[in-house]
Tab-separated table of C-alpha atoms in Angstrom:
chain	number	residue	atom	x	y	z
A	54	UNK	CA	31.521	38.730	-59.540
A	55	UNK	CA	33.406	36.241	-57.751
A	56	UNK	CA	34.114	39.277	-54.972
A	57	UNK	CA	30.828	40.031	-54.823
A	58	UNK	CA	30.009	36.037	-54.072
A	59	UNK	CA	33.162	36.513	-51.559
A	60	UNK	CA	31.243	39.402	-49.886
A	61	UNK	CA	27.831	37.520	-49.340
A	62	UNK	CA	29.257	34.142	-47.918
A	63	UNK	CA	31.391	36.321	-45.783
A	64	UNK	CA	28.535	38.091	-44.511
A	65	UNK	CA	26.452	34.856	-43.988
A	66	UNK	CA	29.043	33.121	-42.292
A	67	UNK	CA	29.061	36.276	-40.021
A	68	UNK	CA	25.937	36.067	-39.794
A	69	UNK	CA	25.414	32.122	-38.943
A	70	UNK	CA	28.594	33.385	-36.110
A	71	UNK	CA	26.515	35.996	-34.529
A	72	UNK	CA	23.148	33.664	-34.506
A	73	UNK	CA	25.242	31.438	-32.521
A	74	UNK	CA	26.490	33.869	-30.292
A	75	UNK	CA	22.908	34.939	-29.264
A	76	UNK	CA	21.875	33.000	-26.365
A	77	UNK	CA	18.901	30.550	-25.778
A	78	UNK	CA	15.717	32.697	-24.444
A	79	UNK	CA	16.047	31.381	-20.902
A	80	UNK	CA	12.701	30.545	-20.687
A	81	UNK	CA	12.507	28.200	-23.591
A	82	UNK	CA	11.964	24.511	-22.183
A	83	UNK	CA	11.897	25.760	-18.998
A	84	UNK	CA	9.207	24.120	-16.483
A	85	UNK	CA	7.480	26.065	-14.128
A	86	UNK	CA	7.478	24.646	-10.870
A	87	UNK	CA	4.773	24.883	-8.202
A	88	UNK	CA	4.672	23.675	-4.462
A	89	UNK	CA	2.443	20.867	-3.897
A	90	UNK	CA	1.861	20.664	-0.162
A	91	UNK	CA	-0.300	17.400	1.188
A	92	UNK	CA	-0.259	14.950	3.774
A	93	UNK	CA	0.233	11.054	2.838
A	94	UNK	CA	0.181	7.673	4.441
A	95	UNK	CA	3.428	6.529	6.350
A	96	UNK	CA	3.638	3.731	3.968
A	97	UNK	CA	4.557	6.244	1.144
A	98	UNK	CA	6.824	8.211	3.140
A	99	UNK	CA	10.198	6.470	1.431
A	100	UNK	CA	8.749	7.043	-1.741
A	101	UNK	CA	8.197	10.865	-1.730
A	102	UNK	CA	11.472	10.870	-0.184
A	103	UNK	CA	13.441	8.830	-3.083
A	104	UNK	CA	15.863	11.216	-5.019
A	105	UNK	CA	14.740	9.938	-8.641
A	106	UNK	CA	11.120	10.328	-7.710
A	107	UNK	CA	11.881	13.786	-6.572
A	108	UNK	CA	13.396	14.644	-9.835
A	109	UNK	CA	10.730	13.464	-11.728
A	110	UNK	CA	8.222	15.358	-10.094
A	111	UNK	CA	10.378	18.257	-10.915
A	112	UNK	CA	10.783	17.564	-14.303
A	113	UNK	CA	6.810	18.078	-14.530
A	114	UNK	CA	7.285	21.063	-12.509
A	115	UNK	CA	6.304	19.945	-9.190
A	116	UNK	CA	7.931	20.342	-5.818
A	117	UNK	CA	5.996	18.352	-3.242
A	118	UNK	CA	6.149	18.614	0.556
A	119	UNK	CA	4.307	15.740	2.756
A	120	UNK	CA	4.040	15.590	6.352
A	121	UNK	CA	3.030	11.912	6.930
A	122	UNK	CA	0.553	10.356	9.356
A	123	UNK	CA	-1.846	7.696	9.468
A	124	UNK	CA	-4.938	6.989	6.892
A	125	UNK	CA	-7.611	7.285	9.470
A	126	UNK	CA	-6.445	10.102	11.260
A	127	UNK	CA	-5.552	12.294	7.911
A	128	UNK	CA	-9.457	13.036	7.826
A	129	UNK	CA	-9.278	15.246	10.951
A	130	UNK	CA	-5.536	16.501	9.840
A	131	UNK	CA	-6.732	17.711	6.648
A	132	UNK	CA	-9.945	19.767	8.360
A	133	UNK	CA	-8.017	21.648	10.535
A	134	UNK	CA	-5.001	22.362	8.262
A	135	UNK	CA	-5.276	25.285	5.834
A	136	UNK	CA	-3.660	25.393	2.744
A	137	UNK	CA	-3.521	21.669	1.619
A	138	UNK	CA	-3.452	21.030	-2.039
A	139	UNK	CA	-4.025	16.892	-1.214
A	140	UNK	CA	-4.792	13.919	0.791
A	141	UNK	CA	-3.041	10.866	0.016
A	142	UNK	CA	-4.500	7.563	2.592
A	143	UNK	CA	-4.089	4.468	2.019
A	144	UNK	CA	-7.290	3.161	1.025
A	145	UNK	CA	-10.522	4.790	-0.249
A	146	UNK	CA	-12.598	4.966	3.123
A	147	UNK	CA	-10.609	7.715	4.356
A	148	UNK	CA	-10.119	9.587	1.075
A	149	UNK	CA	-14.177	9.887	0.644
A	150	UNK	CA	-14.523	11.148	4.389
A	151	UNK	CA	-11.765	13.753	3.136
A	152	UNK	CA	-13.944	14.406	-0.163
A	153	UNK	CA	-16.474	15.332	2.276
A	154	UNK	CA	-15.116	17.501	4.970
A	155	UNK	CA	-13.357	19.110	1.239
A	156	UNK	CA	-16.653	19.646	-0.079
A	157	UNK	CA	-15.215	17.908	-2.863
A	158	UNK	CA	-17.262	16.048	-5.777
A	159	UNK	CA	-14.745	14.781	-8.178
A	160	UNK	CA	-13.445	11.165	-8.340
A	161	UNK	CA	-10.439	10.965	-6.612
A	162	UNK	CA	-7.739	8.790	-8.566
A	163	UNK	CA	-6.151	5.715	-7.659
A	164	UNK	CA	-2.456	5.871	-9.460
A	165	UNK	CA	-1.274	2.449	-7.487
A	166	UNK	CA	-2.675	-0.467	-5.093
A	167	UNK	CA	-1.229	-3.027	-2.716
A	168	UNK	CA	-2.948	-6.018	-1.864
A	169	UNK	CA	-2.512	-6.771	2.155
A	170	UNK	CA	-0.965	-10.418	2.804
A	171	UNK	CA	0.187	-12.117	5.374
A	172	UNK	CA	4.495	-12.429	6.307
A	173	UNK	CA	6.257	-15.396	8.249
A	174	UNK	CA	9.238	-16.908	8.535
A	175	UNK	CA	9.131	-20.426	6.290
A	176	UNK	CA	9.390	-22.593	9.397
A	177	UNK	CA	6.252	-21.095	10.529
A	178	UNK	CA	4.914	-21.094	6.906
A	179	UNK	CA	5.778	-24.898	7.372
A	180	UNK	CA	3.424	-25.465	9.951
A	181	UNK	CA	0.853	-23.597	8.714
A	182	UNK	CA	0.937	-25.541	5.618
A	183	UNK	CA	1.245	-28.909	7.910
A	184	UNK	CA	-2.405	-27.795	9.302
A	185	UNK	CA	-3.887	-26.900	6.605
A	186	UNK	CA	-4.303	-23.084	7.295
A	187	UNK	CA	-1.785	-22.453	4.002
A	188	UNK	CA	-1.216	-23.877	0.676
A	189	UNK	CA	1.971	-23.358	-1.821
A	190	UNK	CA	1.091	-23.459	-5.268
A	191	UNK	CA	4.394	-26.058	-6.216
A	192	UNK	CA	4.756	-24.676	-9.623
A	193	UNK	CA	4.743	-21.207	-8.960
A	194	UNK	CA	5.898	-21.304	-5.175
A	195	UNK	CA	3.290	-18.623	-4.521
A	196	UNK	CA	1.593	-19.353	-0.843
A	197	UNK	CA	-1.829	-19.065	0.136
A	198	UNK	CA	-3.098	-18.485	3.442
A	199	UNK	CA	-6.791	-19.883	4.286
A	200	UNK	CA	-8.717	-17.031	5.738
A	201	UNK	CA	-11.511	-19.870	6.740
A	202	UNK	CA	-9.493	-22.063	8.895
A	203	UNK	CA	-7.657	-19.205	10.296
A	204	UNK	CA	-11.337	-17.682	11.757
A	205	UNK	CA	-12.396	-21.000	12.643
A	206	UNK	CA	-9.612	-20.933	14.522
A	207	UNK	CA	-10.168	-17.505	16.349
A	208	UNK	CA	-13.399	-19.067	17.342
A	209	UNK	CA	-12.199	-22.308	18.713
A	210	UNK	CA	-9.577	-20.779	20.795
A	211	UNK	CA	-6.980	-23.361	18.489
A	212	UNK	CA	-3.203	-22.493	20.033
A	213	UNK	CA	0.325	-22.956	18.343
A	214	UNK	CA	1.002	-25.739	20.387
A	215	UNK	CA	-2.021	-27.995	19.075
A	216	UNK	CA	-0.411	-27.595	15.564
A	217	UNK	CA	1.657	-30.577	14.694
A	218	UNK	CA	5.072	-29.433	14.553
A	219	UNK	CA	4.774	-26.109	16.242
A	220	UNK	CA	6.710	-27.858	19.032
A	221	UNK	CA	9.694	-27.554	17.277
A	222	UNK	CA	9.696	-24.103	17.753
A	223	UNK	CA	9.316	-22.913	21.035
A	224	UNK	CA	8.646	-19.150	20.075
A	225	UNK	CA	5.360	-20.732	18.783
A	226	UNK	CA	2.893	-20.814	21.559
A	227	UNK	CA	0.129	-19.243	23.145
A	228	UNK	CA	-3.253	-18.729	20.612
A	229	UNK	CA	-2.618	-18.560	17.185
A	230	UNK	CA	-3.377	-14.746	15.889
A	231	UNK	CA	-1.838	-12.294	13.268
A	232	UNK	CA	-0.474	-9.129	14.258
A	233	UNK	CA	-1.980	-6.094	13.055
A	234	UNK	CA	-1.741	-1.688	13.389
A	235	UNK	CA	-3.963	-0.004	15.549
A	236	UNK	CA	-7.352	0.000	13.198
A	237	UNK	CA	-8.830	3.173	15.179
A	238	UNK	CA	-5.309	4.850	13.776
A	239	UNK	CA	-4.238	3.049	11.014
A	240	UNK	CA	-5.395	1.793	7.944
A	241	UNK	CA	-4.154	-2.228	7.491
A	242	UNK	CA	-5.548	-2.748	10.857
A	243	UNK	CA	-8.875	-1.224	10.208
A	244	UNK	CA	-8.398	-3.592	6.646
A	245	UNK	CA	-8.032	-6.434	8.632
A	246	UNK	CA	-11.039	-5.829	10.703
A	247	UNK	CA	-13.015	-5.261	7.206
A	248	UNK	CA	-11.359	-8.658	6.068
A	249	UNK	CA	-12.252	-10.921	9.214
A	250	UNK	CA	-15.411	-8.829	9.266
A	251	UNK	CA	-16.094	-10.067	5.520
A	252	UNK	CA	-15.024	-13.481	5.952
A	253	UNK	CA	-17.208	-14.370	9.616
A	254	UNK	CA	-20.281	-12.695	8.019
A	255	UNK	CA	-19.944	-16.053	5.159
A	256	UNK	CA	-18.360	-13.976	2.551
A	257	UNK	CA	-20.211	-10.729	2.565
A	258	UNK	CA	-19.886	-7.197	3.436
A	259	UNK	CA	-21.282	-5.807	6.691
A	260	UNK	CA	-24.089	-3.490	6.304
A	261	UNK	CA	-26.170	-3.609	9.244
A	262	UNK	CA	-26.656	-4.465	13.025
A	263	UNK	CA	-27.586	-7.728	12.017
A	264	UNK	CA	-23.963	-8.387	10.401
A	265	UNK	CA	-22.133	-6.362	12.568
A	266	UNK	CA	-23.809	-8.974	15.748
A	267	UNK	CA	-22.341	-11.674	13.852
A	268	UNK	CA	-19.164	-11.168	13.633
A	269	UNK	CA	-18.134	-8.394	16.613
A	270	UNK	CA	-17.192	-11.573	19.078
A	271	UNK	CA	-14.248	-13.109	16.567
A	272	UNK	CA	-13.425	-9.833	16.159
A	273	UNK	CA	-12.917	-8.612	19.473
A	274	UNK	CA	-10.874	-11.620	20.193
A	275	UNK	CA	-8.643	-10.885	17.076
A	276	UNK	CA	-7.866	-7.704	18.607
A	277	UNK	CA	-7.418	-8.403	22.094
A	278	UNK	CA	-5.179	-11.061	21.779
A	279	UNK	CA	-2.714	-8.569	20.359
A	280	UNK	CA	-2.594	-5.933	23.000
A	281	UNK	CA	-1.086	-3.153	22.723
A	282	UNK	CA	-0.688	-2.297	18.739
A	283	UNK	CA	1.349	0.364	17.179
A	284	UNK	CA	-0.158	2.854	14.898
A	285	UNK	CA	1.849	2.769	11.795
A	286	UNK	CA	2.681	-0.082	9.500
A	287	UNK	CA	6.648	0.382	9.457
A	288	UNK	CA	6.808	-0.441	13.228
A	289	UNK	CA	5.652	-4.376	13.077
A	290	UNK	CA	7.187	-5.246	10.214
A	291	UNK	CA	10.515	-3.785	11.205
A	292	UNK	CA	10.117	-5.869	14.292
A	293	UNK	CA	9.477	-8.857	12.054
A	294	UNK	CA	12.954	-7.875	10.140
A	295	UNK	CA	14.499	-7.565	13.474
A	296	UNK	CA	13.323	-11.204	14.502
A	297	UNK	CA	11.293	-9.961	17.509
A	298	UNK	CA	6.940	-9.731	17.982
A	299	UNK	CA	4.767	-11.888	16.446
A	300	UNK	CA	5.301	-14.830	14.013
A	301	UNK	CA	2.197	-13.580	11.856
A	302	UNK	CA	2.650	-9.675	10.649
A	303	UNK	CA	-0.399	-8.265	8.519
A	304	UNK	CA	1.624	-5.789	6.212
A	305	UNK	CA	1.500	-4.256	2.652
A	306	UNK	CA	2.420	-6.634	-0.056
A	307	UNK	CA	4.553	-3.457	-1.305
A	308	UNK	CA	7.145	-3.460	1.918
A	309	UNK	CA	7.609	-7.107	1.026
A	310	UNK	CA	8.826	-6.540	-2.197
A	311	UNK	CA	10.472	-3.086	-1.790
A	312	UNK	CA	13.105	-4.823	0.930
A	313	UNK	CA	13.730	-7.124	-2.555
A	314	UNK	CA	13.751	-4.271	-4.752
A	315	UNK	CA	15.824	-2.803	-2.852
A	316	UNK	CA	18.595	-5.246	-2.356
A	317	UNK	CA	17.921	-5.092	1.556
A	318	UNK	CA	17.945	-8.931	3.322
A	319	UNK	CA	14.767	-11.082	3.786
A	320	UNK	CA	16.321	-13.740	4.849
A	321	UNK	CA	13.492	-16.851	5.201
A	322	UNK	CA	10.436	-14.695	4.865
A	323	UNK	CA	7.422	-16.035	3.101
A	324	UNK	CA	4.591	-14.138	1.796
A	325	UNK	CA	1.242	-15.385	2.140
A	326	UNK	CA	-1.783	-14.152	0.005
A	327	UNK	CA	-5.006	-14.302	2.039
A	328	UNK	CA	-6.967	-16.469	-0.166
A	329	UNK	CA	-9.440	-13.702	-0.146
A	330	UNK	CA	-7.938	-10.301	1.187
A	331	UNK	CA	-7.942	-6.397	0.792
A	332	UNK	CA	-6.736	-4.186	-1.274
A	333	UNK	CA	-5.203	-0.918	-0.468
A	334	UNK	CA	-6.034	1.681	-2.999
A	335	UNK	CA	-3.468	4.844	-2.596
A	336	UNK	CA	-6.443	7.480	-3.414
A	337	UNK	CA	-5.283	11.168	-4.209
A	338	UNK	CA	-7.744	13.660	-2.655
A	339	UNK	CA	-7.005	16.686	-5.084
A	340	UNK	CA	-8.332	19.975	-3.127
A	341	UNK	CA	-6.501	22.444	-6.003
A	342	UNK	CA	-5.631	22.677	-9.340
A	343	UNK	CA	-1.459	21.573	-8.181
A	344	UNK	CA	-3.034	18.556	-6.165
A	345	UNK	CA	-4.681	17.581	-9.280
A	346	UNK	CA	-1.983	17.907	-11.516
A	347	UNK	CA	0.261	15.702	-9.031
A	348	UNK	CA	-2.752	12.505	-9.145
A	349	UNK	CA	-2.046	12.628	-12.535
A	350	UNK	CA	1.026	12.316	-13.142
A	351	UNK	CA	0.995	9.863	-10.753
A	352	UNK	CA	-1.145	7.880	-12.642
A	353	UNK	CA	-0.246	8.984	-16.184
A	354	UNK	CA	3.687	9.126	-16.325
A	355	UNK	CA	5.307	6.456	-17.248
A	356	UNK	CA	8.674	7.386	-15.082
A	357	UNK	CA	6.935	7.590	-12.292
A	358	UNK	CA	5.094	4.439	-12.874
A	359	UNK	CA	8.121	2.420	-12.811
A	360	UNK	CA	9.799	4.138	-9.995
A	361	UNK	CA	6.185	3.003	-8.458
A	362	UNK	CA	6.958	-0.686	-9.004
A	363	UNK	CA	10.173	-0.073	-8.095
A	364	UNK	CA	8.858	0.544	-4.666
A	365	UNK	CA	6.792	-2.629	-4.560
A	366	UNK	CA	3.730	-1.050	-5.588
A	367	UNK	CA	1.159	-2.357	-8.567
A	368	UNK	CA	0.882	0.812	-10.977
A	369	UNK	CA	-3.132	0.845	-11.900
A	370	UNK	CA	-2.382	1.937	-15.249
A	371	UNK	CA	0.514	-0.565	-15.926
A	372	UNK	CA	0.233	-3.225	-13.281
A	373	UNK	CA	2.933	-5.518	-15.159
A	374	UNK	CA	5.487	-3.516	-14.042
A	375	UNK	CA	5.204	-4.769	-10.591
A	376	UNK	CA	5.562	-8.245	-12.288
A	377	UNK	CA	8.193	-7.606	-14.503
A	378	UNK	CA	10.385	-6.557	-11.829
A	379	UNK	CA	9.258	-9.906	-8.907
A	380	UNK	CA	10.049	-12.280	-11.447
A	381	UNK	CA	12.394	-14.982	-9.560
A	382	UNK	CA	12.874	-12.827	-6.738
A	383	UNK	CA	13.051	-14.082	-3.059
A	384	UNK	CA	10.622	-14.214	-1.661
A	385	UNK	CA	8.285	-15.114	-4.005
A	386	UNK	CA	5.625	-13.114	-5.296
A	387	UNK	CA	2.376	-13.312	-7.156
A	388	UNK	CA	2.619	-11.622	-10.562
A	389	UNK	CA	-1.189	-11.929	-10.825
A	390	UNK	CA	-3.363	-12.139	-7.985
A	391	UNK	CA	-6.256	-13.315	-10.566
A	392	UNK	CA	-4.177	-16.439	-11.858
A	393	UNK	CA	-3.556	-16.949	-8.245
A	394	UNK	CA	-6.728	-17.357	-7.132
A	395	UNK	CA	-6.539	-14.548	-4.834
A	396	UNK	CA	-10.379	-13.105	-3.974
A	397	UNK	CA	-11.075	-9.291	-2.884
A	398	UNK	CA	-12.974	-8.972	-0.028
A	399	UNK	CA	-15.772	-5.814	-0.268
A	400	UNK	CA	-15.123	-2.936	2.062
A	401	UNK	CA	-17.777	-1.827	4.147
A	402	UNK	CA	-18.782	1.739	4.456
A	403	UNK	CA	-16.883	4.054	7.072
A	404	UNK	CA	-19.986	4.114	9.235
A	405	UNK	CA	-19.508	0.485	9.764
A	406	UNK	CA	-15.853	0.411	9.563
A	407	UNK	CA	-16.175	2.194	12.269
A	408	UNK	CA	-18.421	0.209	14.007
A	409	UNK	CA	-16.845	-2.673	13.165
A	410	UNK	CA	-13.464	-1.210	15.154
A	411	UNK	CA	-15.397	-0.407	18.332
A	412	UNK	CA	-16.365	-3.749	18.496
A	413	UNK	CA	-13.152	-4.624	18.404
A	414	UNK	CA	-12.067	-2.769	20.738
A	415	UNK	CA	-14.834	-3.862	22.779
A	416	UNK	CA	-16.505	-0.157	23.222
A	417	UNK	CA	-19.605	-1.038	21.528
């Protein structure tokens, strides 16, 4: 008997030996990874490029290749390119002319946002302050900048010299006016054109002829006093890093906070909310089943959300992330644009976004 017992826990320690032996079907918890090919805003470039994102995206099975270019030339891009599985502009004018030249009927999704403010150096912020076109909340050291007295001043022709204290600094002179992309290529300047646009026409959206009448002379001024303007968002405020252009850059809240994020130097920059601005909603265009899959897990995976915020970007889905990660960083942020009393202006349509940009540009 006890042989026989001997026998069987021989054989089913043999046994458990050659189970162990036989290796793991290959395909078990494997992922199957697809190409994902789609053009995206400049602004996003660093993050499609980050190694952690990249393995993320893999991890769901997803290899994406970009080829980046601005939000409000991607439209014509994307009709002439075969082949695209998404779209990926910086705010939703562009992505619903894309949905149309796609054909497409779905709601595009919006996995993060960045509100547009306003950088300077704190002297500058200083004067501002001085003349009443910015505020600093003193508790929370969050700064305001008064989108009223800044297009009264447009109007009146008001220069950095008849500030009080702007003599201080001599690079402070000529008219005062903040620095903006190209709007016919780009898509903060064609945000800041909606903004002023907003703003001029006493707090409401242009719709017609009659708006666009009111407000194409402060608007053409706005843009000519800037000459030439470069056509992607990374070039001003790089020059603003580098201490060179204009004191007043109009820029993504998220390249603010990524230098932070990032451990990169900001020396004495201040960021100043527009007391009512734009936001810029990163909308996916899906054209196939991949592109889909990528808005989603854009939107929907928690890894990816944080690496999101970790690029200075407000996750829609989980927008205290961003907040979690500003606290008592330099320079300051706003962890809630609501508590800050920070308004969103309404977009017009693209029709008269566009008109809104030739009259700018003085071509209409």
């Amino acid at each position: 008997m006890r042989r026989a017992l001997g026998v069987v826990a021989a054989l089913a320690l043999l046994g458990g030996v050659a189970f162990a032996l036989i290796p793991d079907d290959p395909k078990k918890d494997t992922v199957k990874t697809v190409t994902v090919t789609g053009l995206i805003g400049s602004e996003k470039r660093a993050f499609f490029d980050n190694p952690d994102v990249k393995a993320e995206l893999a991890k769901q099975g997803l290899d994406v290749r970009t080829d980046s270019t601005g939000s409000w030339t991607m439209s014509d891009q994307a009709g002439r390119t075969p082949g695209l599985d998404f779209a990926f502009p910086a705010s939703a004018a562009p992505a619903r002319e894309i949905q149309r030249i796609w054909k497409l009927q779905d709601s595009p999704m919006v996995p993060f946002y960045s509100p547009l403010v306003i950088v300077a150096h704190d002297p500058v912020a200083q004067v501002l302050k001085n003349n009443k076109l910015a505020d600093v909340d003193t508790a929370t050291g969050v700064w305001t900048f008064r989108m009223d007295e800044y297009v009264n001043a447009l109007k009146s022709g008001r220069r950095w010299e008849d500030l009080a204290g702007a003599r201080e600094h001599p690079e402070l002179s000529g008219q005062l006016f903040v620095t903006t992309t190209d709007p016919e290529s780009s898509s903060s300047g064609a945000m800041y054109l909606a903004l002023l646009s907003y703003i001029a026409n006493n707090h409401q959206v242009v719709s017609d002829d009659t708006g666009l009448a009111a407000v194409k002379d402060v608007l053409h001024t706005a843009n000519a006093l800037q000459g030439i303007q470069k056509s992607s968002s990374d070039e001003p405020f790089r020059d603003f890093g580098a201490g060179i252009g204009s004191p007043l850059i109009f820029a993504y809240e998220s390249q603010a906070a990524a230098l932070s994020l990032q451990g990169k130097p900001t020396g004495d920059m201040v960021v100043l909310y527009p007391d009512t601005t734009v936001y810029s909603d990163h909308t996916v265009v899906a054209h196939t089943d991949n592109g889909r899959k990528l808005a989603d897990v854009l939107q929907n995976d928690d890894v990816l959300r944080g690496l999101e915020a970790r690029f200075g970007l407000r996750p829609q889905a989980r927008p205290e992330a961003f907040a979690d990660l500003m606290r008592d960083r330099k320079p300051t942020f706003a962890p809630d644009l609501t508590a800050a009393k920070v308004k969103q202006a309404t977009l017009p349509s693209l029709d008269n976004l566009i008109k809104l940009t030739a009259a700018a540009k003085g071509t209409k």
